[in-house]
Short mmCIF file of C-alpha atoms in Angstrom, two decimals:
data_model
loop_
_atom_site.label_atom_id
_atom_site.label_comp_id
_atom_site.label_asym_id
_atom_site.label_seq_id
_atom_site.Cartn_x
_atom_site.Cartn_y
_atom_site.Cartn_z
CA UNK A 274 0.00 0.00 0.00
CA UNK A 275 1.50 2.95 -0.85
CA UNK A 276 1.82 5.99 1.65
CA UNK A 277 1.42 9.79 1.35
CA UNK A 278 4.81 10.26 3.33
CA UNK A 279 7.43 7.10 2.67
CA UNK A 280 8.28 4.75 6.39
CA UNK A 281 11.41 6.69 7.62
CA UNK A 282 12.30 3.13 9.76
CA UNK A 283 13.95 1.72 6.79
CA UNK A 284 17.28 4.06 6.16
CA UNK A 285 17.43 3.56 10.29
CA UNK A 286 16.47 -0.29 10.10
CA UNK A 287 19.32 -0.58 7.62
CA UNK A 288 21.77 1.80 9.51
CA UNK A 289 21.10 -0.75 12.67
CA UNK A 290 21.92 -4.04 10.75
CA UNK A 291 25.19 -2.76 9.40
CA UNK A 292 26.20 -1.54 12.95
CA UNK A 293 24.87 -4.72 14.61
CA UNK A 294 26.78 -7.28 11.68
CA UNK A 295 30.22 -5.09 12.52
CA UNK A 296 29.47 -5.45 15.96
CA UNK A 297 29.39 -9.35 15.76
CA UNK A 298 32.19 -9.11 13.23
CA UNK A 299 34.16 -7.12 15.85
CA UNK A 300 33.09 -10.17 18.47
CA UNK A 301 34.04 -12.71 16.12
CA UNK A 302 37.49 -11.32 15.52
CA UNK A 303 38.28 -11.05 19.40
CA UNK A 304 36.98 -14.53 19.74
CA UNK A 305 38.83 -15.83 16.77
CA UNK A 306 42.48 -13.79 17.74
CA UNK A 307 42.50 -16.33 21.22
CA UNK A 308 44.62 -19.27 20.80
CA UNK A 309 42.70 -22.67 21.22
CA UNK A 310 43.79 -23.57 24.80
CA UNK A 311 44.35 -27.83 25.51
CA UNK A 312 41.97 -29.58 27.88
CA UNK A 313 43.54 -29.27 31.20
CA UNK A 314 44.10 -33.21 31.92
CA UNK A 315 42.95 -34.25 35.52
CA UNK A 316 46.02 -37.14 35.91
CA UNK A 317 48.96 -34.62 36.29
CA UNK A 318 47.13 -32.25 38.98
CA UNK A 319 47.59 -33.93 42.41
CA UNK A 320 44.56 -33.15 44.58
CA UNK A 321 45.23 -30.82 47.40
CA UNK A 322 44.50 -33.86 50.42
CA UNK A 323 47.87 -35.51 49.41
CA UNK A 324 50.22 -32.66 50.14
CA UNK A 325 48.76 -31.08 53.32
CA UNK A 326 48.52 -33.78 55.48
CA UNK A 327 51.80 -34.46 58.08
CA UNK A 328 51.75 -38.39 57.82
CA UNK A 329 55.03 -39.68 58.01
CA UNK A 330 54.92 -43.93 57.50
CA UNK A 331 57.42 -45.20 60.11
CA UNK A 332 59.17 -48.69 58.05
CA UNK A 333 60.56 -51.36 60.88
CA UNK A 334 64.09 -51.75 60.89
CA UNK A 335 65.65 -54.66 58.90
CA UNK A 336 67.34 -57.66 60.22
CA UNK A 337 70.90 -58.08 58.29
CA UNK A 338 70.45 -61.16 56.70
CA UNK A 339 66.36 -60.00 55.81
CA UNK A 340 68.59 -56.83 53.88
CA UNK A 341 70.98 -59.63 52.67
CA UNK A 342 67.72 -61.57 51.09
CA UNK A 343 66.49 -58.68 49.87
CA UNK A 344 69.86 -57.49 47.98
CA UNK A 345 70.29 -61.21 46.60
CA UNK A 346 66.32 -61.48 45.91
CA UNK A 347 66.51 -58.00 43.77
CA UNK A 348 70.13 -59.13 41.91
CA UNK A 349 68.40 -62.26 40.49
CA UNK A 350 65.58 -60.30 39.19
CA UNK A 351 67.11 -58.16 37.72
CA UNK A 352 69.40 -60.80 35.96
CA UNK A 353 66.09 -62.95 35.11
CA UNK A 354 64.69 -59.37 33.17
CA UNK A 355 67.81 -59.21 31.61
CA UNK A 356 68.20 -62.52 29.92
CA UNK A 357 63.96 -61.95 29.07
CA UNK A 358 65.18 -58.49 27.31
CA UNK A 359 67.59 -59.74 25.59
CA UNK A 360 65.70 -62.83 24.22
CA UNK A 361 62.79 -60.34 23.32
CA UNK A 362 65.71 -57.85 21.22
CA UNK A 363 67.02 -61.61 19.64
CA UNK A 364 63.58 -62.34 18.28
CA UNK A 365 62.88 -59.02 16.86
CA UNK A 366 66.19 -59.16 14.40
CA UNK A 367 65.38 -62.83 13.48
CA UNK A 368 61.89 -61.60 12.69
CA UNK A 369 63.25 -58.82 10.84
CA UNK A 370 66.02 -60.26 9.32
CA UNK A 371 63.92 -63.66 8.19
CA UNK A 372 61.35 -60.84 6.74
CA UNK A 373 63.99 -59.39 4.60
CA UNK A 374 65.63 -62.56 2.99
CA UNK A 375 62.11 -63.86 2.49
CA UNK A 376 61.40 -60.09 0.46
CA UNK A 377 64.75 -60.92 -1.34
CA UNK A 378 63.40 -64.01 -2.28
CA UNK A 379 60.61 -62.81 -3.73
CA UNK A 380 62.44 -60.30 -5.15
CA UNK A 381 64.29 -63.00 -6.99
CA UNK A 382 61.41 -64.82 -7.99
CA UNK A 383 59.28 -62.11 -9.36
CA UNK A 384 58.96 -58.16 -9.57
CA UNK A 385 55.24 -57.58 -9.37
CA UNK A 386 54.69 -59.64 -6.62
CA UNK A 387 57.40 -57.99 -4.60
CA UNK A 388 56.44 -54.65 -5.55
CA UNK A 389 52.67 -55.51 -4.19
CA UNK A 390 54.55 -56.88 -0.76
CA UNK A 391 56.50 -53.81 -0.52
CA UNK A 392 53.58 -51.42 -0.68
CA UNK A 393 51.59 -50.01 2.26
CA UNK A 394 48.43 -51.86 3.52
CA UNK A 395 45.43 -49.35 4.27
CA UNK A 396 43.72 -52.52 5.47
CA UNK A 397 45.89 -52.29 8.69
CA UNK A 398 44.83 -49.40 10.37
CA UNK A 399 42.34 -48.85 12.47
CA UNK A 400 43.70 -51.68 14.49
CA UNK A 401 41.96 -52.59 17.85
CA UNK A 402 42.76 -55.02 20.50
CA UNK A 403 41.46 -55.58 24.06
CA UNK A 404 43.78 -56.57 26.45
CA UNK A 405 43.84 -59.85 27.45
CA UNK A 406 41.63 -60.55 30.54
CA UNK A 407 42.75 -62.25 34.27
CA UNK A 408 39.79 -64.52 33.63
CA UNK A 409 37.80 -66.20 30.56
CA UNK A 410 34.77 -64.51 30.62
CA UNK A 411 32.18 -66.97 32.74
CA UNK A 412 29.28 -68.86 30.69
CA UNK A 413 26.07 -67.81 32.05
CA UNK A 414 26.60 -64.61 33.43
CA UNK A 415 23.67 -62.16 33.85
CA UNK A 416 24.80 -58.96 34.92
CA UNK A 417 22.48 -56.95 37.12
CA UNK A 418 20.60 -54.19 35.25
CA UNK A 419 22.13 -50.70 35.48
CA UNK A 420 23.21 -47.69 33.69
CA UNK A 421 26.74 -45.49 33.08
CA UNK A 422 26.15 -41.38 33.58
CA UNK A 423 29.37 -39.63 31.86
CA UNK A 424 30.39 -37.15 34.52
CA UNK A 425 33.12 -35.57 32.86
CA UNK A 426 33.42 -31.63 33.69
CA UNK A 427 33.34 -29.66 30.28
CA UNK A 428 35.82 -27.01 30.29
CA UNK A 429 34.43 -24.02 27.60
CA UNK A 430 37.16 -21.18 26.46
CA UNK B 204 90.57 -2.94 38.46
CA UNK B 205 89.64 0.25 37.56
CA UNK B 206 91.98 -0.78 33.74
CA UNK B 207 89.45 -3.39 33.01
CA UNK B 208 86.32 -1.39 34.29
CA UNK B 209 87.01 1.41 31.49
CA UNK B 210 84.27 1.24 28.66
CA UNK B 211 85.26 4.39 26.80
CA UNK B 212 84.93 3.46 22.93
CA UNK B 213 87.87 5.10 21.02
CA UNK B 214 85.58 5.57 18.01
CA UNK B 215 88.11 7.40 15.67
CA UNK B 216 91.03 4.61 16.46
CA UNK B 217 90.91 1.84 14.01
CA UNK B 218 90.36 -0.77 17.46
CA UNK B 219 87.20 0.55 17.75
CA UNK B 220 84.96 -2.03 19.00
CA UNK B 221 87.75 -5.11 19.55
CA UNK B 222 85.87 -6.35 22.57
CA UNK B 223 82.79 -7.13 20.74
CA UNK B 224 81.37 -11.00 20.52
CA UNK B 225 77.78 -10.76 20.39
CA UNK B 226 77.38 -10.84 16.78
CA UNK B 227 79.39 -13.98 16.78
CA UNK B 228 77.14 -15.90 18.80
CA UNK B 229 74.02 -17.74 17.23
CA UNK B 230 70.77 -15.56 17.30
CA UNK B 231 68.49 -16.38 19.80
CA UNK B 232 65.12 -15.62 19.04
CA UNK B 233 62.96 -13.12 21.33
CA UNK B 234 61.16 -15.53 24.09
CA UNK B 235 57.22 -15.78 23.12
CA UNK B 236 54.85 -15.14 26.20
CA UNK B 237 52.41 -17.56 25.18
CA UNK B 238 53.06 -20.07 22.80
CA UNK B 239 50.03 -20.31 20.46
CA UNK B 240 48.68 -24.25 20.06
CA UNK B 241 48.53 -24.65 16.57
CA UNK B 242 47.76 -28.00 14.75
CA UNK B 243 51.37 -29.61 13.09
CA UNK B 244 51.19 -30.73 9.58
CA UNK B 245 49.81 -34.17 9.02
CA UNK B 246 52.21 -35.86 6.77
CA UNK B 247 50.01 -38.87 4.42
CA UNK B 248 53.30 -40.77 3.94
CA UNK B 249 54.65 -42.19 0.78
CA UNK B 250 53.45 -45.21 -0.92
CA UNK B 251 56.31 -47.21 1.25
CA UNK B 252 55.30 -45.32 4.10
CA UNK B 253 52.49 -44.58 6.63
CA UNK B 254 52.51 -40.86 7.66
CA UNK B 255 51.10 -40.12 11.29
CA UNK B 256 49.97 -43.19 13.25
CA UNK B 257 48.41 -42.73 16.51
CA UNK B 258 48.51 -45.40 19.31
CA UNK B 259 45.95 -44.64 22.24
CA UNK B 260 46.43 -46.46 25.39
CA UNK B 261 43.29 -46.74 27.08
CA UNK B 262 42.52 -48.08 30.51
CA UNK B 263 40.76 -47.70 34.02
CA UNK B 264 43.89 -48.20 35.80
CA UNK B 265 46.21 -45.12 35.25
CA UNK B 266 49.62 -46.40 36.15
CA UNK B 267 49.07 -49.56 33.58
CA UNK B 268 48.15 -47.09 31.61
CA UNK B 269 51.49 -44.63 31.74
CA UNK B 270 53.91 -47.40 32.26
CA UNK B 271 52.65 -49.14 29.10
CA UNK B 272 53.10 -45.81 27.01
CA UNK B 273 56.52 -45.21 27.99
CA UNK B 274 57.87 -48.73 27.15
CA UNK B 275 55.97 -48.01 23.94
CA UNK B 276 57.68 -44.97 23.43
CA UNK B 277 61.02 -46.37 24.69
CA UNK B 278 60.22 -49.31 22.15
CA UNK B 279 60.23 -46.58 19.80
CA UNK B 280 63.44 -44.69 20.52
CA UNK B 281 65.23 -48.49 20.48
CA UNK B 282 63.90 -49.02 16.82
CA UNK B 283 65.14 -45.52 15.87
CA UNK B 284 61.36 -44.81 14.53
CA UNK B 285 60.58 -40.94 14.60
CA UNK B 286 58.08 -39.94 17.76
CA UNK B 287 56.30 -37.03 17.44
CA UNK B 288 54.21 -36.78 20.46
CA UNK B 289 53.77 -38.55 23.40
CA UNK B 290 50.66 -37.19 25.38
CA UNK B 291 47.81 -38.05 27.36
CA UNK B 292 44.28 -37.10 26.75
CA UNK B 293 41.69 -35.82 29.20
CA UNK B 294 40.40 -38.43 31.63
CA UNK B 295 36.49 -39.40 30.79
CA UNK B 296 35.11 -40.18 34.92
CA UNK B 297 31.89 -42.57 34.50
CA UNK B 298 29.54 -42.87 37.12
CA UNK B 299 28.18 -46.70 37.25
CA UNK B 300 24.59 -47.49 38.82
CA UNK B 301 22.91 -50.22 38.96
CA UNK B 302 18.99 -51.46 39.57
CA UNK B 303 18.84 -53.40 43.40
CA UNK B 304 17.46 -56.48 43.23
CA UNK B 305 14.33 -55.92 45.41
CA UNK B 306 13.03 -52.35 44.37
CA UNK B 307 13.06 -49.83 41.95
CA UNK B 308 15.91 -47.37 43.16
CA UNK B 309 19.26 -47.11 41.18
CA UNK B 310 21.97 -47.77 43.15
CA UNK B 311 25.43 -46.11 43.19
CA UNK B 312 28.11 -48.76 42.51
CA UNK B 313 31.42 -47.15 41.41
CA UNK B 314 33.32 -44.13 40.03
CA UNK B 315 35.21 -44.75 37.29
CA UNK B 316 37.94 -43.14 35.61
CA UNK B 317 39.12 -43.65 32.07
CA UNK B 318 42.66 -42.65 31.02
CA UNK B 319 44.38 -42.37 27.65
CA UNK B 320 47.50 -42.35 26.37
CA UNK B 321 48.16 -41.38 23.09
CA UNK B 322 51.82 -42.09 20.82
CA UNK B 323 52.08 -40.55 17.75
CA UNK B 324 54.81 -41.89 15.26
CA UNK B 325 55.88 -40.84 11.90
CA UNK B 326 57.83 -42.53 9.01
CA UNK B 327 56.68 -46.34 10.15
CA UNK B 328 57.67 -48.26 6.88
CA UNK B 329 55.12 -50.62 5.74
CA UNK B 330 57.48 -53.90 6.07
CA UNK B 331 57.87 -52.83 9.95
CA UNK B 332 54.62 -52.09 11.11
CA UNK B 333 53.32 -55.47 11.88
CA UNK B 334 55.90 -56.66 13.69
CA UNK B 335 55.87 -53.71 15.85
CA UNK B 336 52.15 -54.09 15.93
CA UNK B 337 52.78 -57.72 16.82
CA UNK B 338 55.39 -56.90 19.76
CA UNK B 339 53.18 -54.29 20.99
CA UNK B 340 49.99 -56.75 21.18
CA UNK B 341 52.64 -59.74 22.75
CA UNK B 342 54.11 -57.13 25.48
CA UNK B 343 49.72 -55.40 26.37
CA UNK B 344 49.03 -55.60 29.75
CA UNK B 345 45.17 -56.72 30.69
CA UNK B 346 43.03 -54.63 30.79
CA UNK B 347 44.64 -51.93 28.46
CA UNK B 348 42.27 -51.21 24.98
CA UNK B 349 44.67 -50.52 22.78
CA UNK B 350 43.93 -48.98 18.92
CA UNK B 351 46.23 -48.03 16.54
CA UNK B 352 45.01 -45.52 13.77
CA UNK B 353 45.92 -42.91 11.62
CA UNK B 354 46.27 -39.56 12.86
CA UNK B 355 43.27 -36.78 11.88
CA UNK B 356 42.44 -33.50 12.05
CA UNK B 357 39.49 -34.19 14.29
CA UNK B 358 42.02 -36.09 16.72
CA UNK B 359 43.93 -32.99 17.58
CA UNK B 360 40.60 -30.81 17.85
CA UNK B 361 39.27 -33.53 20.06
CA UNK B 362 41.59 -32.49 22.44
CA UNK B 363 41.25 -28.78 22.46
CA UNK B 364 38.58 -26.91 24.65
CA UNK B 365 35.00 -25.96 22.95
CA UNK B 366 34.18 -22.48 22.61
CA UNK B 367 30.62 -22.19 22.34
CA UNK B 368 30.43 -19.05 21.86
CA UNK B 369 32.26 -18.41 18.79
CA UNK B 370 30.35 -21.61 17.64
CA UNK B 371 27.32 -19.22 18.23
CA UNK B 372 28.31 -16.21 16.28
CA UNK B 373 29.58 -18.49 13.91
CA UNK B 374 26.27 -20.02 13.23
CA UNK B 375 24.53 -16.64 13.66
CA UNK B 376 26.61 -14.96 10.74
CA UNK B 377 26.10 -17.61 8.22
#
C-alpha cells in the first residue's frame, strides 16, 4: 500500500543491521584472535589432600640377613629381566632379518609380486585389540541391570 | 681494576669495537609469552610409508596405563622410529549405577575413571609395522584397549577446549 509520506524506519532499520553485523564481526574477531587452549588433563594435577597432610609412615628396621635376602632377591631379578630383554631384542632381528631374505626371495622370484609386498596396507589401520583378561569370561553370566552417567566436567574457552 | 672497568669506545682509532662478541654468537630468538597451540602438519606418507599413526592407550587403571606408554615410546626410541608426540588425553570419569534387586531405586556402585595415552609416530615403513604391531599386542598388559590408527584432524581438535560461543556467532553470521 502505498503511503502519502514514505516509512522513515527503513534508512534507520538498515543503519542498525550494518552496525549490529560489525558489531558481531568485531566479536568474532576477538573470539577468533585467542589461541585454542588444551583440555587441562585431571592425571597430572595432584589433589590438594595428598600434600597437606603431616603423615610420616614409620618402616621397621631390617634384620641383616632379611637386607641380605632382599639385595640377593633384587640381583636375580634383575638378571632374570635381563636374559627376558635380551631374548625379546634376539627375536625381533630374526623376525626382521627372516622378513627381509624372504622379500629378497621374492624379489628373486618375481617383480610384481614384490612390488605388491612392498607397498603399504590401508587394510591395517584402524587396528583394535582388548587386552587380554585375568579370567575367561564366565558362561552364564547375567549382569544386574544398570546404567553409566558420563560425569566428565566440560571445560568451555 | 679500575683498567678493566674502562668502557670508553675510542671511536676514531681503528680498534674501535675489539671487545665485541655478540654478533658472533648464534641468534636467539625473542622468548614468546604464550606459545600459540597450533595444529602440526599431518604428513600422508609415501606409498612405502604410513605418515602419522596414533597409538591410544586406554585403561581404568592409570599407572598400567602410563607405564605401558613409555615402554611403547622407549620401544620406539630403540627401533630408531621418529616420535612425534607422546601425550595423554583428558580423563572421561563414568559414574556406574545399577537397579537393586528388590526395588526400583538405582543404586550407586562405582566411580570410574578412564585414562588415555596417546603415541604418535611418523615414518613407520610398511614392512615394519606389523611386527611392531605384533610386539606391541605380545608385550599389552590386561586390561589396556589398545587402537592403533591414523592420525586426523578431528584427533587434535578432540583435544582442544569448545568455545561455544564463537560456535554461536559463527552459526549466527552464516
Amino acid at each position: 500500500p502505498c503511503r502519502a509520506q514514505p516509512k522513515k524506519k527503513k534508512k534507520v532499520d538498515v543503519k542498525k543491521e550494518q552496525a549490529q553485523k560489525e558489531r558481531m564481526k568485531k566479536r568474532l574477531k576477538k573470539l577468533e584472535k585467542a589461541a585454542p587452549e588444551l583440555i587441562p588433563i585431571e592425571d597430572f594435577i595432584t589433589p590438594l589432600k595428598y600434600s597437606e597432610s603431616n603423615r610420616v609412615r614409620s618402616l621397621p628396621a631390617l634384620s641383616p640377613e632379611e637386607s641380605e635376602r632382599r639385595v640377593l632377591l633384587l640381583k636375580k631379578w634383575c638378571l632374570f629381566k635381563q636374559k627376558q630383554d635380551e631374548a625379546e631384542k634376539k627375536a625381533i632381528k630374526a623376525v626382521v632379518e627372516s622378513q627381509q631374505e624372504a622379500l629378497k626371495e621374492l624379489h628373486l622370484e618375481s617383480e610384481e609380486l614384490y612390488e605388491a609386498a612392498i607397498r603399504r596396507d590401508e587394510g591395517l589401520f584402524p587396528f583394535e585389540r582388548d587386552g587380554p583378561t585375568h579370567t575367561p569370561p564366565l558362561p552364564g553370566y547375567d549382569p544386574p541391570e544398570g546404567k553409566c552417567i558420563d560425569i566428565t566436567k566440560v571445560y568451555t574457552q | 681494576d679500575a683498567l678493566l672497568g674502562c668502557h670508553r669506545s675510542y671511536r676514531s682509532r681503528p680498534t674501535h669495537g675489539i671487545g665485541k662478541f655478540k654478533y658472533l654468537l648464534p641468534n636467539e630468538a625473542p622468548k614468546k609469552r604464550k606459545e600459540k597451540v597450533q595444529m602440526k602438519e599431518i604428513s600422508a606418507g609415501t606409498e612405502y610409508q604410513y605418515g602419522d599413526v596414533n597409538i591410544q592407550m586406554t585403561s581404568y587403571d592409570l599407572c598400567l596405563v602410563e607405564h605401558f606408554a613409555q615402554y611403547v615410546h622407549r620401544l620406539c626410541n630403540r627401533l630408531s622410529i621418529r616420535v612425534n608426540e607422546s601425550y595423554a588425553m583428558p580423563t572421561k570419569t563414568n559414574e556406574v549405577l545399577f537397579l537393586e534387586e528388590r526395588g526400583s531405586k538405582m543404586q550407586l556402585d562405582a566411580v570410574l575413571t578412564t585414562h588415555q595415552r596417546v603415541v604418535q609416530v611418523r615414518g613407520l615403513s610398511s614392512t615394519f609395522a606389523p611386527i611392531l604391531l605384533e610386539i606391541i599386542q605380545s608385550n599389552q598388559p590386561e586390561g589396556v584397549h589398545l587402537l592403533v590408527k591414523q592420525h586426523t584432524e578431528d584427533d587434535f581438535k578432540s583435544r582442544l577446549k569448545s568455545r561455544p560461543e564463537l560456535e554461536e556467532l559463527l552459526a549466527q553470521m552464516s
